Coordinates of C-alpha atoms in Angstrom, one line a residue:
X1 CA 5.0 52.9 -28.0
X2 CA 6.3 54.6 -30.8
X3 CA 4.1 57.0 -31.0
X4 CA 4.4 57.9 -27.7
X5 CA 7.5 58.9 -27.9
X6 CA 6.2 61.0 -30.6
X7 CA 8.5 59.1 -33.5
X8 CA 4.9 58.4 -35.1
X9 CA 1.6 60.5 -35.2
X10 CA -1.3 58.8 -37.3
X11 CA -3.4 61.0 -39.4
X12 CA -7.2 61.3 -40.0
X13 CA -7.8 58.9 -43.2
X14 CA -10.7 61.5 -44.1
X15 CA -10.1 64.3 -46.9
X16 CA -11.9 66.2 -49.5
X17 CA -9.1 66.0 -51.6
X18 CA -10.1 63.6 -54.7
X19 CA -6.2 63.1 -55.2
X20 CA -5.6 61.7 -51.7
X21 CA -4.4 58.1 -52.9
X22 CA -0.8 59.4 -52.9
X23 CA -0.9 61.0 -49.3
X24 CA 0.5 58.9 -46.4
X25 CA -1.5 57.7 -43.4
X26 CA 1.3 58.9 -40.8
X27 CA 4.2 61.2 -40.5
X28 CA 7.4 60.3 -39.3
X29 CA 9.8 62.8 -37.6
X30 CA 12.4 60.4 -38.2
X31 CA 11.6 60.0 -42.0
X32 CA 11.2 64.1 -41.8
X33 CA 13.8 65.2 -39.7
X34 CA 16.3 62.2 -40.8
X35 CA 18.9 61.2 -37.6
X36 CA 17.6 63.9 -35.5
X37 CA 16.1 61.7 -32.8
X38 CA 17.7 58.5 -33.4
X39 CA 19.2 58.8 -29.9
X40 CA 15.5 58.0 -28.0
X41 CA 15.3 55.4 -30.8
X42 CA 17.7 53.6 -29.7
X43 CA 17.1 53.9 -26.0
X44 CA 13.8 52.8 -26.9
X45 CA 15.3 49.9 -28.7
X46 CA 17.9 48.6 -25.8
X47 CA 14.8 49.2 -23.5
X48 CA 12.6 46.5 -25.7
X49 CA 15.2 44.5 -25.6
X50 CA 16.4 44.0 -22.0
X51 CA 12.4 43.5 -21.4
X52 CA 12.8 40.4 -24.2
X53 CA 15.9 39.4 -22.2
X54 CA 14.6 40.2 -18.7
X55 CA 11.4 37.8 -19.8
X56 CA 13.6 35.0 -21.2
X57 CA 15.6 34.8 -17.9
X58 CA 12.6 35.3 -15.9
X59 CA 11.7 31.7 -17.7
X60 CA 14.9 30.4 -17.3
X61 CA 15.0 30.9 -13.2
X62 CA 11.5 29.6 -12.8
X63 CA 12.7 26.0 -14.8
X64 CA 15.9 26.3 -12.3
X65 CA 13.6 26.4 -9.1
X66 CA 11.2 23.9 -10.2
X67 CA 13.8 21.4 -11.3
X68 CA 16.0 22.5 -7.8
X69 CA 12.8 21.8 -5.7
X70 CA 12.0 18.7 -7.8
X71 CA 15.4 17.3 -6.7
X72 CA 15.0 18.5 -3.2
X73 CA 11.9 16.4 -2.5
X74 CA 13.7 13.7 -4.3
X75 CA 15.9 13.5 -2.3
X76 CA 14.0 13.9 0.6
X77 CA 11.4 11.0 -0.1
X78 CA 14.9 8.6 -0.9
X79 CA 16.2 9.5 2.6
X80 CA 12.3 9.0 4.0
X81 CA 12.4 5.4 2.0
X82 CA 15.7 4.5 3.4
X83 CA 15.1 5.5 6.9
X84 CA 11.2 4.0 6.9
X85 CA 11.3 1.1 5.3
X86 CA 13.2 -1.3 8.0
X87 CA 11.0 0.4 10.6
X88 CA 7.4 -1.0 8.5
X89 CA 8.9 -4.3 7.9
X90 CA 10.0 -4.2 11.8
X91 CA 6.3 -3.1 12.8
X92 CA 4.8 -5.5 10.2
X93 CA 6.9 -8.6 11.8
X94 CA 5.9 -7.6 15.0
X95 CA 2.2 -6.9 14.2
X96 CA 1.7 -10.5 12.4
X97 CA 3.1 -12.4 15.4
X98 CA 0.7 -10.9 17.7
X99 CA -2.2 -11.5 15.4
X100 CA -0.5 -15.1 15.4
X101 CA -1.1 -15.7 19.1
X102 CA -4.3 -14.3 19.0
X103 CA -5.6 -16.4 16.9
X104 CA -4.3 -19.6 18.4
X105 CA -5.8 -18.2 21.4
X106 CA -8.9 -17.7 19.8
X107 CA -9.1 -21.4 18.4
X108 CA -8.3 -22.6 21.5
X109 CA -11.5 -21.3 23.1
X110 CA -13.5 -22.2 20.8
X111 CA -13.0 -26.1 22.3
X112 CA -15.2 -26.1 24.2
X113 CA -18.2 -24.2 22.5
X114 CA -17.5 -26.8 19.4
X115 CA -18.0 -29.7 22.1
X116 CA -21.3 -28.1 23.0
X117 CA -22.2 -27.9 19.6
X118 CA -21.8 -31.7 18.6
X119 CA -23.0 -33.3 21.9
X120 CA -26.1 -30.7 20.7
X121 CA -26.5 -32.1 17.9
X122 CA -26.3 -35.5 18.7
X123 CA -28.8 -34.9 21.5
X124 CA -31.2 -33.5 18.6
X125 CA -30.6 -36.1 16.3
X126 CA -30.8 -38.9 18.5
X127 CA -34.2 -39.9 17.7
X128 CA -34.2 -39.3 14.1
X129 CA -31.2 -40.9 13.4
X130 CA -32.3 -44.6 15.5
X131 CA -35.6 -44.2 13.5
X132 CA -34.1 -43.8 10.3
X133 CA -31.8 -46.7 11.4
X134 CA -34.6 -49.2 11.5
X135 CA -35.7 -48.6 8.4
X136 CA -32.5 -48.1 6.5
X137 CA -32.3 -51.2 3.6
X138 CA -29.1 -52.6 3.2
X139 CA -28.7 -53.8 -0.7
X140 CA -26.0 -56.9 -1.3
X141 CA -26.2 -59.0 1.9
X142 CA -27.8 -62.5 1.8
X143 CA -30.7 -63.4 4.8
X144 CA -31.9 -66.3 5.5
X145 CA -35.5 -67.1 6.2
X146 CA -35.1 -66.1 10.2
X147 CA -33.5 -62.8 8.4
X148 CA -30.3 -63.8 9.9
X149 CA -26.7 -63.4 7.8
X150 CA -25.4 -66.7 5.9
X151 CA -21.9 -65.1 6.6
X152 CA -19.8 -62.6 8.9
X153 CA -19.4 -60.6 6.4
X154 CA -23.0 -59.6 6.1
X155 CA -22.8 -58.6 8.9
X156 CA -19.9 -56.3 9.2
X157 CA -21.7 -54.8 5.9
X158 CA -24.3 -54.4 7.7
X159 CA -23.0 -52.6 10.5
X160 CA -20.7 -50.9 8.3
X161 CA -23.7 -49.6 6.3
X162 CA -25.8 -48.1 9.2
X163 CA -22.8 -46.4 10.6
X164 CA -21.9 -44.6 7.1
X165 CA -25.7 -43.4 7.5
X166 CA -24.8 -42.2 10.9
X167 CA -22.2 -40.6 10.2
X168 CA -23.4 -38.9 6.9
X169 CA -26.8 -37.3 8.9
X170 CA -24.5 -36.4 12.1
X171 CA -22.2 -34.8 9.6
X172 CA -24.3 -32.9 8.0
X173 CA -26.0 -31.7 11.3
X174 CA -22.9 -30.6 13.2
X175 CA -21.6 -28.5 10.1
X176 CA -24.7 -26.2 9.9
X177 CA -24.5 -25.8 13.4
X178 CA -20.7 -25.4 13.9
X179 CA -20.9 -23.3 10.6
X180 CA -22.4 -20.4 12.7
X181 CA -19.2 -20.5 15.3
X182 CA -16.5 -21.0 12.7
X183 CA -18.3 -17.6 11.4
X184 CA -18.1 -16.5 14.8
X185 CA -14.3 -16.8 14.7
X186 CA -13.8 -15.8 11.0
X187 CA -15.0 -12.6 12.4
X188 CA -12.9 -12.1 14.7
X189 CA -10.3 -13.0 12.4
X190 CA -10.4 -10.8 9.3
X191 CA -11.6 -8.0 11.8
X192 CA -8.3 -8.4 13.7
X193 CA -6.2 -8.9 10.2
X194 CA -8.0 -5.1 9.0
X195 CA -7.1 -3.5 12.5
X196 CA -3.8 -4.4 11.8
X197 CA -3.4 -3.7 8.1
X198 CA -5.4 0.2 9.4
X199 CA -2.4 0.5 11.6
X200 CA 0.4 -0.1 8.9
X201 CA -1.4 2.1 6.6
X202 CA -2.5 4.9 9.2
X203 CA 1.8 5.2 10.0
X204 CA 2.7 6.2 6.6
X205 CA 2.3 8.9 4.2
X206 CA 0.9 9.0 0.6
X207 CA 4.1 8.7 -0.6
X208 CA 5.0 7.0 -4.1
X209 CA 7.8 6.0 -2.6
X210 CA 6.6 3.6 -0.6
X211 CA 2.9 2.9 -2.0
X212 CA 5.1 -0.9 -3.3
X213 CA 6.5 -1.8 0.4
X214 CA 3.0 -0.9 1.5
X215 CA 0.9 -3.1 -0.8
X216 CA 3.3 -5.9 -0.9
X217 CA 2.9 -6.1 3.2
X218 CA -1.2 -6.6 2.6
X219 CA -0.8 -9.5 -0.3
X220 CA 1.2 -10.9 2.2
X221 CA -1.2 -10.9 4.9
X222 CA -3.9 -11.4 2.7
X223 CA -2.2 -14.4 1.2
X224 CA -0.5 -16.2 4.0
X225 CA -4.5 -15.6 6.1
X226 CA -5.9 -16.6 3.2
X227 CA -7.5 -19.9 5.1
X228 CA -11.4 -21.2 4.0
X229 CA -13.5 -21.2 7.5
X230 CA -16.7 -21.7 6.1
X231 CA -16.3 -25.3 6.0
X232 CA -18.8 -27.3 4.0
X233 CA -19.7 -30.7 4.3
X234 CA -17.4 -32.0 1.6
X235 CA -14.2 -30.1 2.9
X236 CA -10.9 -31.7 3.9
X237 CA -11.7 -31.1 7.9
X238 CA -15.4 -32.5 8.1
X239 CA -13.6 -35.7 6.0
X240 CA -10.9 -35.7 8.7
X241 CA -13.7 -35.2 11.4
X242 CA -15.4 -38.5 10.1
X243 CA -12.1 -40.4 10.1
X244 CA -11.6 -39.9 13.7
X245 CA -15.7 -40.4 14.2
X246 CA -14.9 -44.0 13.0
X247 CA -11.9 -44.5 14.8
X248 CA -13.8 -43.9 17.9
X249 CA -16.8 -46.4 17.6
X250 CA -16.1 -49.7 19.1
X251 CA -16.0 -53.1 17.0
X252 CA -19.2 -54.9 17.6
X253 CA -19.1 -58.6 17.6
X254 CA -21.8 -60.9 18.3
X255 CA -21.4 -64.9 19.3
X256 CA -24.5 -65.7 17.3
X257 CA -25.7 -63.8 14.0
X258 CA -28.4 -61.8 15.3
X259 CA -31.3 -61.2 13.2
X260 CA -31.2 -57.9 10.7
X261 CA -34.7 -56.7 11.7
X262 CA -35.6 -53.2 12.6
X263 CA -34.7 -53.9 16.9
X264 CA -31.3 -54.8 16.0
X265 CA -30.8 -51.4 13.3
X266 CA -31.7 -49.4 16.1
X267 CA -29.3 -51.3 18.5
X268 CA -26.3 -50.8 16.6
X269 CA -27.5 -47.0 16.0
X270 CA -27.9 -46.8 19.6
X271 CA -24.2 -48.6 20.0
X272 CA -22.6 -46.2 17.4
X273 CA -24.1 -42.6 19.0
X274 CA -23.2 -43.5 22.5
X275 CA -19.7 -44.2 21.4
X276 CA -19.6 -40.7 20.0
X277 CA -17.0 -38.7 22.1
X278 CA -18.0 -35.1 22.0
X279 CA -14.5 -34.1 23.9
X280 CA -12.1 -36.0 21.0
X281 CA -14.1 -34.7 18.5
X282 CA -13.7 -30.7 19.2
X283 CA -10.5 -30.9 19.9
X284 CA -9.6 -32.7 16.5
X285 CA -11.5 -29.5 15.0
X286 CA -9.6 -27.1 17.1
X287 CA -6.1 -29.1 15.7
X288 CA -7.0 -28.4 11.9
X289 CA -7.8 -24.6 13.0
X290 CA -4.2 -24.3 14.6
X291 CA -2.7 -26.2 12.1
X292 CA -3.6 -24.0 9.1
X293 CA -3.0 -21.0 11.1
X294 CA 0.4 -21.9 11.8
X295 CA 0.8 -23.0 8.1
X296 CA -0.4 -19.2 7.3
X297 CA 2.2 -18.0 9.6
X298 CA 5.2 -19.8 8.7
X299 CA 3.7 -18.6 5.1
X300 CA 4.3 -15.0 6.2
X301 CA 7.4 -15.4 7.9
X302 CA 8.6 -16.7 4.4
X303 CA 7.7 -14.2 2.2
X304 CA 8.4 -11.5 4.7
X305 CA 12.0 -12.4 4.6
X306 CA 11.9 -12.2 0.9
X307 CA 10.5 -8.9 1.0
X308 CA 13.6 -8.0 3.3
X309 CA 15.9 -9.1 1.2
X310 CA 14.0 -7.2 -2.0
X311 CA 13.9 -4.3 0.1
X312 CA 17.0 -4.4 1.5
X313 CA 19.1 -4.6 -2.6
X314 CA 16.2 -1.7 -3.1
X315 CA 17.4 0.5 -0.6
X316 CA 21.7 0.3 -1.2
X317 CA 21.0 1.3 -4.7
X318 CA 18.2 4.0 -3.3
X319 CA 21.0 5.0 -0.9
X320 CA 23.5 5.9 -4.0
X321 CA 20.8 7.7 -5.9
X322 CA 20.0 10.1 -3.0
X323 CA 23.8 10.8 -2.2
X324 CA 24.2 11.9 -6.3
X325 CA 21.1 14.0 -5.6
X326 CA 22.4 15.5 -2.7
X327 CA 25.9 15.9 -3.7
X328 CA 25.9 16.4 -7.3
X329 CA 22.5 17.2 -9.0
X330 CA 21.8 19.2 -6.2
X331 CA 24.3 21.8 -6.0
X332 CA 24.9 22.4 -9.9
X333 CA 21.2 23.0 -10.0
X334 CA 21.2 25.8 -7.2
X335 CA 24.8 27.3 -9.1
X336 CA 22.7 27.5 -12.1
X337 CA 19.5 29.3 -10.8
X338 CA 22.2 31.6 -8.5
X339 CA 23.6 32.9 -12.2
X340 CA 20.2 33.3 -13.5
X341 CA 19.5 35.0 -10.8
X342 CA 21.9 37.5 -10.9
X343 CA 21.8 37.9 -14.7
X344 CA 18.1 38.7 -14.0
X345 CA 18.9 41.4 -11.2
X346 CA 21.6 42.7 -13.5
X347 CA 19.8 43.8 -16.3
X348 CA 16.7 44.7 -14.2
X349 CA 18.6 46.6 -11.5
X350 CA 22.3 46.7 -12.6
X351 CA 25.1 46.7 -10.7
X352 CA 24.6 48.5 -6.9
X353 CA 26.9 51.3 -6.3
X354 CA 30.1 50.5 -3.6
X355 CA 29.8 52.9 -0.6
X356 CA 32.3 52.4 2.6
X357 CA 33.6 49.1 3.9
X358 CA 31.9 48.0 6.6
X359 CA 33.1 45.1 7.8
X360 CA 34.8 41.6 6.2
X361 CA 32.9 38.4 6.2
X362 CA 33.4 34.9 5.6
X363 CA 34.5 35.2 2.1
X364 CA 34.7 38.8 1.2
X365 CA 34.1 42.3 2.3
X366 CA 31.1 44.3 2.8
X367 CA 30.9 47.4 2.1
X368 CA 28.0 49.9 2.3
X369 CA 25.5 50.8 -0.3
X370 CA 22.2 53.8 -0.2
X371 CA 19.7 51.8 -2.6
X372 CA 19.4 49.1 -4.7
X373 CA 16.9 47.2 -6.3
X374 CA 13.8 49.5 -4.7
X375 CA 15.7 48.7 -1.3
X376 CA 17.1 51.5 1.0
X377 CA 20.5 51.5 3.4
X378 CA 21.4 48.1 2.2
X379 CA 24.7 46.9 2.1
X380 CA 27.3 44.7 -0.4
X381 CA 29.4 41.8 0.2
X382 CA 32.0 40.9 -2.2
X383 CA 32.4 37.0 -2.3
X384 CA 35.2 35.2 -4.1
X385 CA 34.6 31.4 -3.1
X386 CA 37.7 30.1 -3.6
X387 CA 36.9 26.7 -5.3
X388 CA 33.5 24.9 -6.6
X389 CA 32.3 23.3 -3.9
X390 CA 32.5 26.7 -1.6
X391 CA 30.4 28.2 -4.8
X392 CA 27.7 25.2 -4.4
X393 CA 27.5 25.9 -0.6
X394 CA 26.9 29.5 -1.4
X395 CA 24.5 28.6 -4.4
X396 CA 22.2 26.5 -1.8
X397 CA 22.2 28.6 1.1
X398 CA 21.3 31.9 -1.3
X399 CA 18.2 29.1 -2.5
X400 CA 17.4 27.7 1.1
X401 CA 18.0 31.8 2.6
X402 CA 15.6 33.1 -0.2

């Protein structure tokens, strides 16, 4: 650049002259001709350095917006949070108790296909079971030679005995089969609890904000639903369905100790599977369903008010943050990138030349101007807020206007 001003012009570094180690590279009209052109010098200097200055602001304004638009869409997400929130938690209340009926409702039919499946069951069993009866050995009862009891003991053991085996092989029948309409309704189930978990999710935004409301509503659900349908034979219902299989067999009771021979297995296996009610049964099946349901529910309910009340100390102190935003951070951040602004334009543009008055305005006058700034036939308003908070309303409508 200095050369082009002509303040510098390089020589060739090429001569025939042996004593060239003393000639200089360059002339210099300001080593030659002394202060002559000092003048463009220093324009050339002030030049460089409003282009240092001009960059530095340039950097300063950028950081100004960012951190103004930063604050913006803080504030913005905090008022989204505070007016959102109580709607999810309204819509996730509401939600839960309809999948609630629905799956009562659900249970509920099921009765009668559960019936069907035992009296099934029974039907197929039947046969097996009565053969298996007669030749069941019972250990730790004393015959006598006509394979009678010596006591009435013996004979409720004996009884007793055939009708755990009974019970065990009809137990084991009815879960496999009511295995495959438990699945049924498990189906149903999570494929009603996902439907409504997609519409909670499919009403909100990928916000930060609110990605710890969100996934504190599905460990709710997934913890209050979090109920074990595919019942083995060993789990707490299939115990409780043999419980109330034994409280529905009669008390057999002979006047004279019959003899334990194969005839009089298969009577009391015959005695036991007709006093089978397929009716009771289901409906004892159907109770445990509803009753860990409604356990799940009142589950929900519980920790759905606790999330309320989480929510609810979130949202005051989420409530003061956005109104410091908004009313403090806010408008010294915009008053800030309004002077770096105008520092930029000052030393870029200067300062516009006043024409005419035009008009007056809200807080000054305006008065007429040719060009500015590479702009033609533009005009000037002289503003004067009159305190700092008509300065901050200016700062963030020059931002928002920009």
């Amino acid at each position: 650049q200095l050369c082009d001003l002509g303040f510098l012009s390089f020589m060739s570094t090429e001569s025939n002259d042996n004593t060239s180690d003393t000639t200089p590279l360059f002339q210099s009209d300001m080593i030659d001709n002394g202060l002559t052109n000092f003048t463009l010098f220093l324009n050339y200097i002030l030049k460089h350095i409003d282009r240092l200055t001009i960059r530095a602001v340039s950097i300063l304004q950028r950081s100004h917006e960012l951190c103004l638009d930063l604050f913006n869409d803080s504030a913005f997400d905090m008022a989204r949070d505070i007016l959102i929130t109580p709607k999810r938690l309204s819509y996730a209340r509401e939600k839960e108790k309809n999948l609630y009926e629905s799956l009562v409702a659900l249970t509920n039919s099921k009765q009668n296909e559960i019936q069907k499946i035992i009296l099934q069951a029974v039907d197929e069993m039947h046969e097996v079971l009565t053969d298996e009866a007669c030749s069941l050995e019972i250990p730790g009862i004393e015959l006598t030679d006509q394979l009678t009891v010596k006591h009435a003991r013996d004979l409720k053991k004996c009884t007793s005995v055939i009708q755990e085996q009974i019970l065990v092989r009809l137990n084991e029948t009815i879960a496999n089969k009511l295995l495959d309409s438990i699945n049924v309704l498990h189906d149903n189930y999570v494929g009603t609890l996902t439907r409504c978990l997609f519409s909670l999710e499919s009403n909100k935004d990928d916000d930060e904000s609110e990605l710890s409301a969100s996934k504190a509503l599905q460990e709710i659900l997934h913890s209050a639903y979090e109920v074990n349908l595919s019942l083995p034979t060993n789990s707490n219902l299939f115990q409780i369905l043999i419980d109330r299989m034994k409280e529905l067999f009669r008390t057999f009771s002979w006047n004279n100790f019959p003899r334990i021979d194969p005839e009089f297995k298969r009577s009391v296996a015959l005695n036991i599977l007709n006093s089978l009610s397929e009716a009771k049964l289901a409906k004892s099946v159907c109770t445990q369903l509803n009753d860990r349901i409604r356990m799940s529910h009142d589950n929900f309910e519980t920790l759905l008010k606790q999330l309320e009340h989480r929510h609810s100390d979130r949202l005051k102190t989420t409530e003061d943050k956005q109104q410091r935003v908004r009313k403090e951070c806010t408008p010294k951040i915009a008053r800030l990138l309004l002077e770096s602004t105008s520092l930029k334009d000052l030393i870029q543009y200067g300062l516009p030349k006043q024409g005419r008055e035009i008009g007056r305005g809200q807080y000054g006058v305006v008065y007429e101007c040719k060009n500015w700034a590479n702009h033609q036939s533009c005009v000037i308003k002289s503003v004067v807020p009159p305190d700092d908070r008509h300065w901050n309303d200016l700062a963030l409508e020059f931002h928002y206007l920009r």
